[in-house]
XYZ file of C-alpha atoms in Angstrom:
690
model
C 59.231 -174.810 27.477
C 60.855 -172.165 24.911
C 64.471 -172.137 25.938
C 65.511 -170.394 23.169
C 65.330 -166.650 23.379
C 67.732 -163.718 23.293
C 66.687 -162.182 26.207
C 67.796 -165.202 28.374
C 71.219 -164.890 26.799
C 71.614 -161.309 27.688
C 70.288 -162.294 31.378
C 72.677 -164.853 31.540
C 75.760 -162.923 30.503
C 74.993 -159.531 32.623
C 74.287 -161.198 35.558
C 77.098 -163.644 36.508
C 79.686 -160.948 36.612
C 77.697 -158.824 38.911
C 76.717 -161.987 41.276
C 80.312 -162.644 42.276
C 81.559 -158.805 42.780
C 80.642 -158.905 46.191
C 82.079 -162.246 46.988
C 85.573 -161.414 45.080
C 88.642 -161.517 47.047
C 91.531 -159.502 46.686
C 94.190 -161.101 47.848
C 97.568 -159.582 48.654
C 100.781 -160.618 46.391
C 102.856 -163.470 48.150
C 106.619 -164.071 47.671
C 106.964 -167.905 47.029
C 110.669 -169.086 47.485
C 111.512 -172.445 46.674
C 112.908 -175.412 44.542
C 112.306 -174.779 40.340
C 110.184 -177.868 39.749
C 111.494 -178.823 36.122
C 108.900 -179.132 33.424
C 108.835 -180.078 29.560
C 109.159 -177.286 27.481
C 107.382 -178.707 24.339
C 104.329 -180.005 26.420
C 103.162 -177.622 29.193
C 101.117 -178.836 31.802
C 97.571 -177.853 32.819
C 98.557 -174.860 34.617
C 100.255 -173.205 31.712
C 97.055 -174.342 29.492
C 94.892 -172.593 31.748
C 97.310 -169.159 31.911
C 96.946 -169.940 28.008
C 92.997 -169.325 28.318
C 92.826 -166.087 29.966
C 94.463 -164.293 26.500
C 91.965 -165.789 24.414
C 88.984 -163.369 23.168
C 86.276 -166.410 23.330
C 85.029 -169.667 24.338
C 87.879 -172.026 25.558
C 87.458 -174.996 28.072
C 90.127 -176.962 29.937
C 89.083 -180.444 30.804
C 91.120 -181.872 33.736
C 91.150 -185.648 33.269
C 91.374 -186.214 37.187
C 87.657 -184.988 37.328
C 86.707 -187.321 34.892
C 88.368 -190.298 36.052
C 85.980 -189.734 39.427
C 83.450 -192.160 37.153
C 83.987 -193.992 33.760
C 86.333 -193.140 31.395
C 85.844 -194.927 28.017
C 85.021 -192.765 25.291
C 84.169 -189.370 24.266
C 81.077 -188.759 25.836
C 82.598 -189.205 29.038
C 85.733 -187.290 28.404
C 84.090 -184.302 26.938
C 80.174 -184.588 28.172
C 80.871 -181.829 31.038
C 83.018 -179.741 28.325
C 81.313 -176.218 27.881
C 80.373 -175.804 24.343
C 80.438 -179.921 23.466
C 78.245 -181.826 22.084
C 79.212 -185.496 22.541
C 76.471 -188.414 22.253
C 77.671 -192.252 22.123
C 76.094 -194.292 19.565
C 75.242 -197.481 21.644
C 77.396 -196.592 24.106
C 80.335 -197.524 21.816
C 83.320 -195.217 21.182
C 82.208 -194.167 17.979
C 80.499 -190.549 18.925
C 78.582 -187.715 17.635
C 80.803 -184.834 18.293
C 79.679 -181.347 17.594
C 80.565 -177.731 18.771
C 78.319 -175.014 17.802
C 76.672 -177.414 14.903
C 79.982 -178.372 13.228
C 79.169 -181.843 11.366
C 76.294 -182.436 13.582
C 74.290 -184.605 10.795
C 77.274 -186.570 10.683
C 76.346 -189.862 11.958
C 79.449 -191.688 11.202
C 83.316 -190.866 11.584
C 84.145 -186.948 12.466
C 84.514 -183.991 11.008
C 84.161 -180.072 11.125
C 86.356 -179.970 14.280
C 90.231 -180.043 14.527
C 91.016 -182.997 16.441
C 94.455 -183.181 17.892
C 97.105 -184.878 20.304
C 99.657 -182.970 21.663
C 99.276 -180.172 19.220
C 99.582 -182.464 16.296
C 96.634 -183.597 14.133
C 95.057 -186.770 14.500
C 92.886 -185.518 11.292
C 93.174 -187.175 8.091
C 94.154 -185.026 5.049
C 90.833 -184.681 3.915
C 89.334 -183.357 7.314
C 87.720 -186.606 8.825
C 88.990 -188.598 11.809
C 88.585 -191.559 13.938
C 87.325 -191.408 17.385
C 89.173 -194.376 18.196
C 92.911 -192.716 17.462
C 92.650 -191.319 20.687
C 93.264 -193.328 24.074
C 91.213 -191.125 27.197
C 93.354 -193.363 29.780
C 97.056 -191.894 28.368
C 95.546 -188.190 28.451
C 96.321 -185.586 31.163
C 94.208 -182.798 30.109
C 92.232 -181.674 27.106
C 92.060 -178.071 25.542
C 88.768 -177.161 24.100
C 88.962 -174.224 21.678
C 85.614 -173.406 20.335
C 85.089 -171.687 16.679
C 87.558 -169.182 15.637
C 89.351 -169.415 19.241
C 91.147 -172.466 17.503
C 93.393 -170.042 15.472
C 96.473 -170.471 17.044
C 96.459 -174.120 15.733
C 95.220 -173.168 12.399
C 92.051 -174.708 12.410
C 89.426 -172.535 10.377
C 86.303 -174.675 10.562
C 83.194 -174.207 12.585
C 83.684 -176.364 15.073
C 87.189 -174.907 16.331
C 89.849 -177.935 17.741
C 89.858 -180.590 20.528
C 93.623 -181.159 22.072
C 94.217 -184.317 23.587
C 97.331 -183.546 25.841
C 99.417 -186.464 26.915
C 101.426 -186.560 30.391
C 105.347 -186.503 30.041
C 107.916 -188.044 32.548
C 107.694 -184.861 34.215
C 104.038 -185.160 35.111
C 103.131 -189.256 35.203
C 103.431 -190.963 38.360
C 106.297 -193.387 38.100
C 103.349 -196.207 37.648
C 99.429 -196.495 37.223
C 97.332 -198.862 36.625
C 93.944 -198.398 36.259
C 90.469 -201.286 35.857
C 87.214 -200.282 35.212
C 84.747 -202.672 34.789
C 80.759 -202.731 34.482
C 77.738 -203.909 32.761
C 77.434 -205.838 29.674
C 80.864 -207.310 29.829
C 82.588 -204.043 29.727
C 86.328 -203.649 30.875
C 88.960 -201.404 30.460
C 92.527 -201.935 31.621
C 95.484 -199.166 31.645
C 99.095 -199.104 32.795
C 101.443 -196.317 32.753
C 104.410 -195.377 33.526
C 106.882 -192.304 33.308
C 110.320 -190.969 34.336
C 112.930 -188.069 34.389
C 116.127 -189.592 33.409
C 118.855 -186.801 33.447
C 117.874 -184.550 30.097
C 115.441 -187.226 28.943
C 112.066 -188.414 29.989
C 109.519 -190.826 28.809
C 105.726 -191.738 29.172
C 104.503 -195.039 28.064
C 100.787 -196.018 28.341
C 99.119 -199.432 27.242
C 95.446 -200.266 27.262
C 92.868 -202.712 26.777
C 88.998 -202.736 26.234
C 86.476 -204.730 25.688
C 82.234 -204.589 25.894
C 79.828 -206.591 24.540
C 77.336 -203.581 24.705
C 73.746 -202.757 25.629
C 72.510 -203.320 21.870
C 72.960 -206.632 19.968
C 75.399 -206.987 17.128
C 77.487 -203.680 18.856
C 80.556 -205.783 20.607
C 83.804 -203.387 20.786
C 86.926 -204.256 21.105
C 90.395 -202.110 21.331
C 94.146 -202.555 22.397
C 96.358 -199.090 22.093
C 99.662 -198.009 23.053
C 100.612 -194.559 23.390
C 103.871 -192.709 24.550
C 106.441 -189.794 24.011
C 110.293 -189.384 24.549
C 111.906 -186.065 25.325
C 115.213 -184.414 25.566
C 116.365 -181.392 26.318
C 119.202 -180.234 24.519
C 119.840 -177.481 26.928
C 117.776 -175.039 28.740
C 116.071 -173.508 25.794
C 115.617 -176.260 23.454
C 113.428 -179.612 23.208
C 112.782 -182.367 20.903
C 110.189 -184.585 21.955
C 108.895 -188.151 19.972
C 105.728 -189.290 20.107
C 104.064 -192.842 18.912
C 100.416 -194.211 19.036
C 99.087 -197.251 17.990
C 95.332 -198.809 17.727
C 93.877 -202.091 16.824
C 89.921 -201.239 17.064
C 87.465 -203.920 16.358
C 83.804 -202.421 16.423
C 80.608 -204.134 15.456
C 77.933 -201.272 14.131
C 74.272 -202.077 15.546
C 71.353 -200.970 12.998
C 69.389 -197.898 13.864
C 65.636 -198.460 14.508
C 62.193 -197.091 14.289
C 60.513 -195.164 17.080
C 58.342 -198.255 17.390
C 61.219 -200.892 17.523
C 62.978 -198.621 20.083
C 60.029 -198.251 22.452
C 59.510 -202.037 21.936
C 63.236 -203.762 22.721
C 66.029 -200.757 22.289
C 68.630 -203.632 22.458
C 67.549 -205.566 19.149
C 69.200 -205.043 15.859
C 68.303 -205.610 12.260
C 70.515 -207.341 9.875
C 70.239 -207.474 6.214
C 69.789 -210.497 4.281
C 73.372 -212.196 3.243
C 75.109 -208.884 4.839
C 76.156 -210.407 7.989
C 77.396 -207.638 11.053
C 78.103 -204.299 10.246
C 81.301 -203.794 11.024
C 84.348 -200.696 11.747
C 87.596 -202.313 11.976
C 90.592 -199.972 12.303
C 94.328 -200.334 12.488
C 96.520 -197.028 12.910
C 100.157 -196.153 13.238
C 101.279 -192.633 14.169
C 104.531 -191.070 14.756
C 105.399 -187.569 15.227
C 108.098 -185.149 16.619
C 107.782 -181.766 17.922
C 110.792 -179.545 19.072
C 110.634 -176.383 20.825
C 112.935 -173.343 20.633
C 112.698 -171.276 23.943
C 114.319 -167.899 24.374
C 113.776 -164.817 26.323
C 110.261 -163.330 24.398
C 110.407 -166.013 21.302
C 109.253 -169.536 21.163
C 109.261 -171.673 17.920
C 107.963 -174.918 17.460
C 108.666 -177.424 14.623
C 106.687 -180.428 14.041
C 105.974 -183.261 11.525
C 104.105 -186.458 11.962
C 102.939 -189.487 9.823
C 100.234 -191.904 9.976
C 99.014 -195.137 8.299
C 95.601 -196.475 8.621
C 93.724 -199.256 7.221
C 90.032 -199.923 7.623
C 87.946 -202.588 6.694
C 84.386 -201.725 7.089
C 81.376 -204.274 6.028
C 77.950 -202.255 5.814
C 74.827 -202.381 3.961
C 74.981 -203.037 0.282
C 72.927 -200.643 -1.491
C 72.570 -199.561 -5.151
C 71.445 -195.900 -5.122
C 70.668 -194.186 -8.156
C 72.036 -195.907 -10.565
C 75.747 -195.968 -8.297
C 77.051 -198.853 -6.399
C 77.483 -197.685 -2.987
C 79.030 -199.134 0.247
C 79.286 -202.526 0.530
C 82.561 -203.213 2.194
C 84.820 -200.233 2.352
C 88.287 -201.027 2.190
C 91.021 -198.311 2.490
C 94.487 -198.136 3.089
C 95.686 -194.357 3.688
C 98.857 -192.395 4.386
C 99.138 -189.352 5.876
C 101.825 -186.534 6.170
C 102.092 -183.068 7.679
C 104.325 -180.490 8.968
C 103.688 -177.625 10.967
C 105.590 -174.629 12.487
C 104.453 -171.923 14.972
C 106.374 -168.657 16.253
C 105.600 -166.768 19.575
C 106.838 -163.319 20.156
C 105.881 -161.372 23.152
C 107.341 -157.827 22.744
C 106.181 -154.663 22.271
C 103.989 -152.550 19.651
C 103.314 -148.995 19.866
C 105.139 -149.219 23.188
C 102.371 -151.534 24.378
C 102.576 -155.258 25.286
C 102.313 -157.269 22.276
C 102.061 -160.892 21.527
C 102.442 -162.065 18.107
C 101.531 -165.699 16.766
C 102.251 -166.946 12.917
C 102.265 -170.211 11.631
C 101.602 -172.740 8.738
C 100.547 -176.438 8.384
C 101.001 -177.998 4.852
C 99.181 -181.365 4.793
C 98.999 -184.388 2.103
C 97.408 -187.785 2.329
C 96.747 -190.490 0.181
C 93.762 -193.261 0.196
C 93.540 -196.355 -2.121
C 89.905 -196.566 -1.392
C 87.885 -199.567 -2.575
C 84.312 -200.951 -2.364
C 83.059 -204.502 -2.781
C 79.614 -206.063 -2.497
C 79.001 -207.540 0.951
C 78.807 -211.347 1.401
C 78.230 -211.783 4.936
C 80.687 -209.145 5.961
C 83.487 -210.420 3.684
C 84.789 -209.005 0.143
C 82.536 -210.035 -2.739
C 82.993 -208.793 -6.145
C 84.972 -205.226 -6.401
C 82.475 -202.423 -7.841
C 84.687 -199.366 -6.929
C 88.441 -198.418 -6.771
C 89.635 -194.876 -6.297
C 93.042 -193.277 -5.958
C 92.254 -190.252 -3.651
C 94.923 -187.591 -2.629
C 93.963 -184.610 -0.287
C 96.047 -181.632 0.176
C 96.080 -178.545 2.245
C 98.276 -175.583 3.084
C 97.065 -173.535 5.891
C 98.816 -170.147 7.022
C 97.693 -168.041 9.848
C 98.500 -165.003 12.478
C 97.034 -163.756 15.626
C 98.060 -160.567 17.172
C 97.256 -159.769 20.984
C 97.632 -155.826 21.547
C 96.936 -154.821 25.268
C 95.405 -151.513 24.447
C 94.815 -150.636 28.239
C 95.836 -152.349 31.615
C 92.128 -153.924 30.931
C 91.573 -154.169 27.542
C 93.039 -156.405 24.823
C 92.437 -156.465 21.070
C 93.190 -159.822 19.009
C 93.190 -159.506 15.384
C 93.851 -162.849 13.103
C 93.807 -164.014 9.634
C 94.150 -167.286 8.202
C 94.651 -168.507 4.470
C 93.622 -172.002 3.674
C 93.661 -173.912 0.441
C 92.869 -177.498 -0.031
C 92.695 -179.898 -2.794
C 90.398 -182.875 -3.169
C 91.385 -185.566 -6.354
C 89.490 -188.904 -6.402
C 90.376 -190.625 -9.628
C 88.287 -193.652 -10.850
C 90.151 -196.783 -11.379
C 87.474 -199.083 -12.323
C 85.095 -197.332 -14.527
C 81.710 -199.018 -15.102
C 78.155 -198.612 -16.913
C 77.612 -195.728 -14.223
C 80.398 -193.377 -15.810
C 83.540 -192.073 -14.664
C 83.347 -190.583 -11.100
C 86.651 -189.138 -10.932
C 86.576 -185.677 -9.369
C 89.266 -182.821 -8.842
C 88.134 -179.815 -6.795
C 89.951 -177.212 -4.848
C 89.005 -174.755 -2.609
C 90.916 -171.663 -0.960
C 89.533 -169.042 1.613
C 90.812 -165.819 3.540
C 89.379 -165.776 6.939
C 89.895 -162.821 8.920
C 89.270 -162.621 13.128
C 88.627 -159.654 15.379
C 88.050 -159.650 19.089
C 88.369 -157.842 22.289
C 89.129 -158.759 25.666
C 88.108 -156.971 28.758
C 89.263 -157.832 32.063
C 86.362 -156.362 34.113
C 87.769 -157.841 37.600
C 91.015 -159.836 38.276
C 89.279 -162.799 38.143
C 86.112 -162.073 35.994
C 86.793 -161.793 32.142
C 83.958 -160.488 29.129
C 85.067 -161.049 25.624
C 83.621 -161.034 21.951
C 84.698 -161.429 18.601
C 83.828 -161.855 14.853
C 85.219 -164.448 12.574
C 84.944 -165.989 9.478
C 85.318 -170.205 9.085
C 85.805 -172.334 5.845
C 85.411 -175.999 5.601
C 85.959 -178.236 2.208
C 84.128 -181.357 2.180
C 85.880 -184.651 2.653
C 86.013 -187.826 0.511
C 83.125 -188.698 2.743
C 81.235 -186.142 1.536
C 82.382 -186.160 -2.096
C 81.931 -189.624 -2.742
C 78.458 -189.567 -1.867
C 77.097 -186.273 -3.004
C 74.117 -185.364 -4.889
C 75.629 -182.901 -6.888
C 78.426 -183.596 -9.466
C 80.847 -181.227 -7.031
C 80.400 -179.644 -3.514
C 81.336 -176.353 -2.194
C 83.384 -175.549 0.647
C 81.233 -174.676 3.595
C 81.959 -170.991 4.645
C 80.300 -168.840 7.004
C 80.422 -165.528 9.591
C 80.305 -165.872 13.366
C 79.433 -163.559 16.094
C 80.412 -164.481 19.767
C 79.925 -162.655 23.214
C 80.766 -164.233 26.151
C 82.034 -164.194 29.726
C 84.235 -166.533 32.232
C 85.646 -165.993 35.641
C 85.614 -167.576 38.856
C 84.842 -166.552 42.646
C 85.115 -167.874 46.178
C 81.751 -169.681 45.339
C 81.109 -170.108 41.504
C 83.251 -170.705 38.313
C 81.396 -169.833 34.690
C 82.193 -169.893 31.456
C 79.106 -168.592 29.150
C 79.082 -167.770 25.238
C 76.658 -166.819 23.066
C 77.326 -167.211 19.378
C 75.516 -166.675 16.048
C 76.682 -168.049 12.681
C 75.613 -167.711 9.027
C 76.306 -170.350 7.250
C 76.705 -170.675 3.357
C 77.036 -173.989 1.520
C 76.465 -176.099 4.610
C 77.477 -179.562 4.241
C 74.431 -181.623 5.121
C 74.149 -185.425 5.051
C 70.398 -186.941 4.431
C 69.213 -190.444 3.468
C 67.788 -190.817 0.270
C 64.376 -191.170 -0.396
C 64.465 -194.587 -1.078
C 66.391 -195.667 2.203
C 67.206 -194.588 5.381
C 70.552 -196.735 5.325
C 72.624 -194.776 3.578
C 73.373 -191.062 3.482
C 73.971 -188.476 0.801
C 75.650 -184.996 0.954
C 73.923 -181.522 -0.099
C 75.327 -177.878 -0.075
C 72.205 -175.964 1.997
C 72.132 -172.810 0.486
C 72.023 -170.843 3.688
C 71.359 -171.885 7.161
C 71.812 -170.241 10.773
C 73.178 -171.535 13.664
C 72.299 -169.440 17.062
C 73.055 -170.948 20.584
C 74.380 -170.792 24.134
C 76.834 -172.490 25.970
C 77.062 -172.471 29.799
C 78.922 -174.269 32.126
C 79.197 -173.393 35.653
C 80.993 -175.113 38.866
C 79.216 -173.683 42.060
C 80.123 -174.652 45.566
C 77.400 -174.985 47.659
C 76.965 -175.004 51.474
C 77.139 -178.336 53.439
C 80.511 -179.350 51.036
C 78.123 -179.834 48.092
C 79.424 -179.085 44.789
C 77.048 -178.186 41.449
C 78.596 -178.938 37.984
C 76.901 -178.445 34.844
C 77.286 -177.931 30.945
C 74.071 -176.376 29.211
C 73.742 -176.043 25.491
C 70.713 -174.421 23.921
C 70.513 -175.008 19.783
C 68.643 -173.539 17.509
C 69.976 -174.302 14.028
C 67.886 -173.678 10.903
C 67.030 -173.305 7.412
C 67.242 -169.791 6.132
C 64.233 -169.630 3.273
C 64.651 -172.918 1.353
C 63.078 -173.837 -1.453
C 61.477 -177.033 -0.088
C 61.827 -176.866 4.077
C 61.533 -172.530 4.164
C 63.198 -172.003 7.751
C 62.777 -175.325 9.178
C 65.188 -176.218 11.994
C 68.133 -178.540 10.900
C 67.393 -181.911 12.330
C 69.611 -184.385 14.290
C 70.411 -182.506 17.170
C 68.693 -181.727 20.712
C 67.135 -178.285 21.249
C 68.560 -178.044 24.569
C 70.692 -180.278 26.543
C 71.970 -180.322 30.279
C 74.319 -182.506 31.822
C 74.912 -182.014 35.651
C 75.881 -183.780 38.753
C 75.861 -182.629 42.351
C 78.566 -184.281 44.699
C 78.995 -184.164 48.370
C 82.430 -183.907 48.860
C 83.815 -184.811 52.539
C 86.448 -183.179 54.929
C 88.212 -184.583 57.954
C 86.424 -187.866 58.782
C 85.426 -188.210 54.782
C 88.326 -186.767 53.428
C 88.536 -187.613 49.474
C 84.904 -189.235 49.497
C 82.677 -187.682 47.295
C 79.139 -188.842 45.646
C 75.571 -187.871 44.648
C 73.449 -187.973 41.534
C 74.206 -187.280 37.963
C 71.527 -186.075 35.159
C 71.366 -185.808 31.538
C 68.122 -183.607 30.513
C 67.066 -183.301 26.756
C 63.655 -181.431 27.707
C 62.218 -180.842 24.403
C 61.442 -183.457 21.403
C 63.158 -182.697 18.297
C 63.035 -183.458 14.459
C 64.916 -185.787 12.429
C 63.792 -184.906 9.260
C 63.850 -181.756 7.156
C 60.372 -181.647 6.796
C 59.796 -181.690 10.529
C 57.327 -184.699 10.879
C 59.090 -187.277 12.600
C 60.628 -186.356 16.408
C 63.106 -187.879 18.663
C 61.152 -187.934 22.086
C 62.489 -185.829 25.042
C 64.490 -187.748 27.784
C 65.431 -187.708 31.639
C 68.250 -189.492 32.926
C 70.005 -190.023 36.317
C 72.338 -192.148 37.995
C 74.433 -192.099 41.102
C 77.945 -191.830 41.495
C 80.574 -192.232 44.483
C 83.968 -192.709 44.816
C 87.282 -191.760 46.758
C 90.451 -190.933 46.926
C 91.845 -192.943 49.538
C 95.442 -191.625 49.950
C 98.144 -190.636 47.543
C 98.388 -193.932 45.730
C 94.728 -195.450 46.034
C 91.376 -194.230 44.371
C 88.026 -195.953 43.762
C 84.742 -194.835 42.087
C 81.131 -196.764 41.942
C 78.727 -195.127 39.267
C 75.623 -196.159 37.909
C 73.668 -194.464 34.910
C 70.183 -194.527 33.615
C 69.199 -196.456 36.427
C 65.357 -195.363 35.778
C 66.164 -197.422 32.448
C 64.746 -195.025 30.018
C 64.344 -195.894 26.570
C 65.611 -192.908 24.278
C 67.391 -191.962 21.210
C 71.124 -190.830 21.901
C 71.731 -190.053 18.583
C 69.609 -190.258 15.227
C 69.870 -190.428 11.539
C 68.381 -187.491 9.322
C 66.230 -188.034 6.177
C 63.962 -185.969 4.203
C 60.574 -186.362 5.400
C 58.942 -189.142 7.210
C 57.103 -191.370 5.129
C 53.779 -192.890 6.583
C 54.151 -195.837 4.031
C 57.457 -197.140 5.582
C 59.161 -197.288 9.254
C 61.741 -194.684 9.153
C 64.472 -196.747 10.993
C 66.510 -193.434 12.029
C 67.192 -193.928 16.193
C 70.170 -194.927 17.696
C 69.337 -195.950 21.296
C 71.434 -195.096 24.402
C 71.992 -197.691 27.081
C 69.793 -198.805 29.152
C 70.417 -199.399 33.118
C 74.147 -199.641 33.698
C 76.706 -199.714 36.473
C 80.562 -199.432 36.610
C 83.270 -199.822 39.228
C 86.862 -198.531 38.945
C 90.182 -198.865 40.905
C 93.433 -196.859 40.450
C 96.663 -196.898 41.958
C 99.426 -194.597 41.416
C 102.778 -194.914 43.188
């Protein structure tokens, strides 16, 4: 089955707006007179976020967490699984996720990079660009903004993937009290308690949650405790300041990858390296921030600052590669600081309606990074000691000029400069491994947004992207130094809604230089090293849709079609990049009751990867195609009570949720690169609001 065809892209884009033309309703203007509801100036609600989408000349998605809460809401795969254009695959059912947009960091099998991850508009990434999935609490989230690619310029993002912004509740949007409990297979349970209130000119929101899972895989036990909150104060009608607090204590066992034969025989199993115990990744993170907003008639100024402190204890494989001691027990203490300033002005330019956005974002981070020998998951002899400093400065502007009643022209520019310095504090026989690199690029963007009908938009844009390496890449690079990844992306798409269909479709084509790719060295599949590919091409289709069908049925889906390739590589020619599905469909068909069955929903869910895909650059070893199905039911009983029941992978399929990446499969060894997904599982949840 061949999904990746340009005619298909064109067909989808051309027919969607026309398919709803006859159904589009033109409603008369209605004047609503009533009490003005108070709201946060600093933290707009989901309706304001949806209006902001309509100004974006590119792919943007808003995820309503109330929809996500109709089933399990535990990790990024749950929260973003049906978000258009997002690949989110959990490793062994845990919070650690492979998160990618348009192929950003897709071969990164640990932590995250290639995306600007934010909470409440403030970066969660460390200063070197990497991020921890456990830093976000899905239970404390009101909605999520997903800005794909250069459409995240208004947040200062310059990378290929764009930005994902988790927005917390405030006292204006939260219930006075909310209690949610989820439980299910393999010892899974999650409990969250949240409260919010407005007291005069002040408001607050506080959420606490605890989570534990024994996990489907052996040696994959997970637990986490989180505290998330914010306090806002309106100095007057035009000025508001808000303080944010985040705390996470996460302990995770990391199950090993398996060979294909091991996966088919027993996907639950895990292998242990003699004398090295169970791999772990334990994170303790504190984060405080402030954002102050000045809102005037036509101008808004946002000023922000943040500080985070993270401790990482991470025993993994103890390996001696190419004469360098690597991995073992990773022990790090990091401190990150940042400032943000963003100005938005709405006015006239050449007599036309115009909106101008400009901002700067300097960040700074220090890491005390040590490696020890792994002695049964405890620190052995010290083998590496680095003093690492990351600095970044981003300055950007974006202008939206409404050339006609229907046509808006969007132009933007960003300048990014990054420094990465890693001082070797323990020089051994392997020599001085210090690194001191700087990277800079100016990235332009030009787009158009056309209002075909009141509820139908067409868009296209061209943009540049830029991504310097993180310390995770620099410390494991094959070459002495790494170059920054850069590229040019072309995008065209449409979004809109009608009485029966809502859609969000985009086709993109990215030409990348020096893409940062992770591969396992030839002598092992247990560690990764980073290389700069000369030229690569990422082409894809992002297609999200909600259809309201007869008999109270609702179909929702997110479909990805990926065609990522090397371009004239000296060794591997134009082979596909390994480690990512060629196409992936997630969908659900829900019956939504009315009258006697008010608030009730039930129906099947599916996840379908219809083709095998390569996990090595030589294209000799594949992850198998798979089809998963489940059932989901629930009900919002009244304004206070709701429940859900969900079964996943009910056919108990054995499949790889994610994979590692190797240069070439070797017939003389068993390549353990497959991370099995969960088998048959079931979950039950109850929520009470007051």
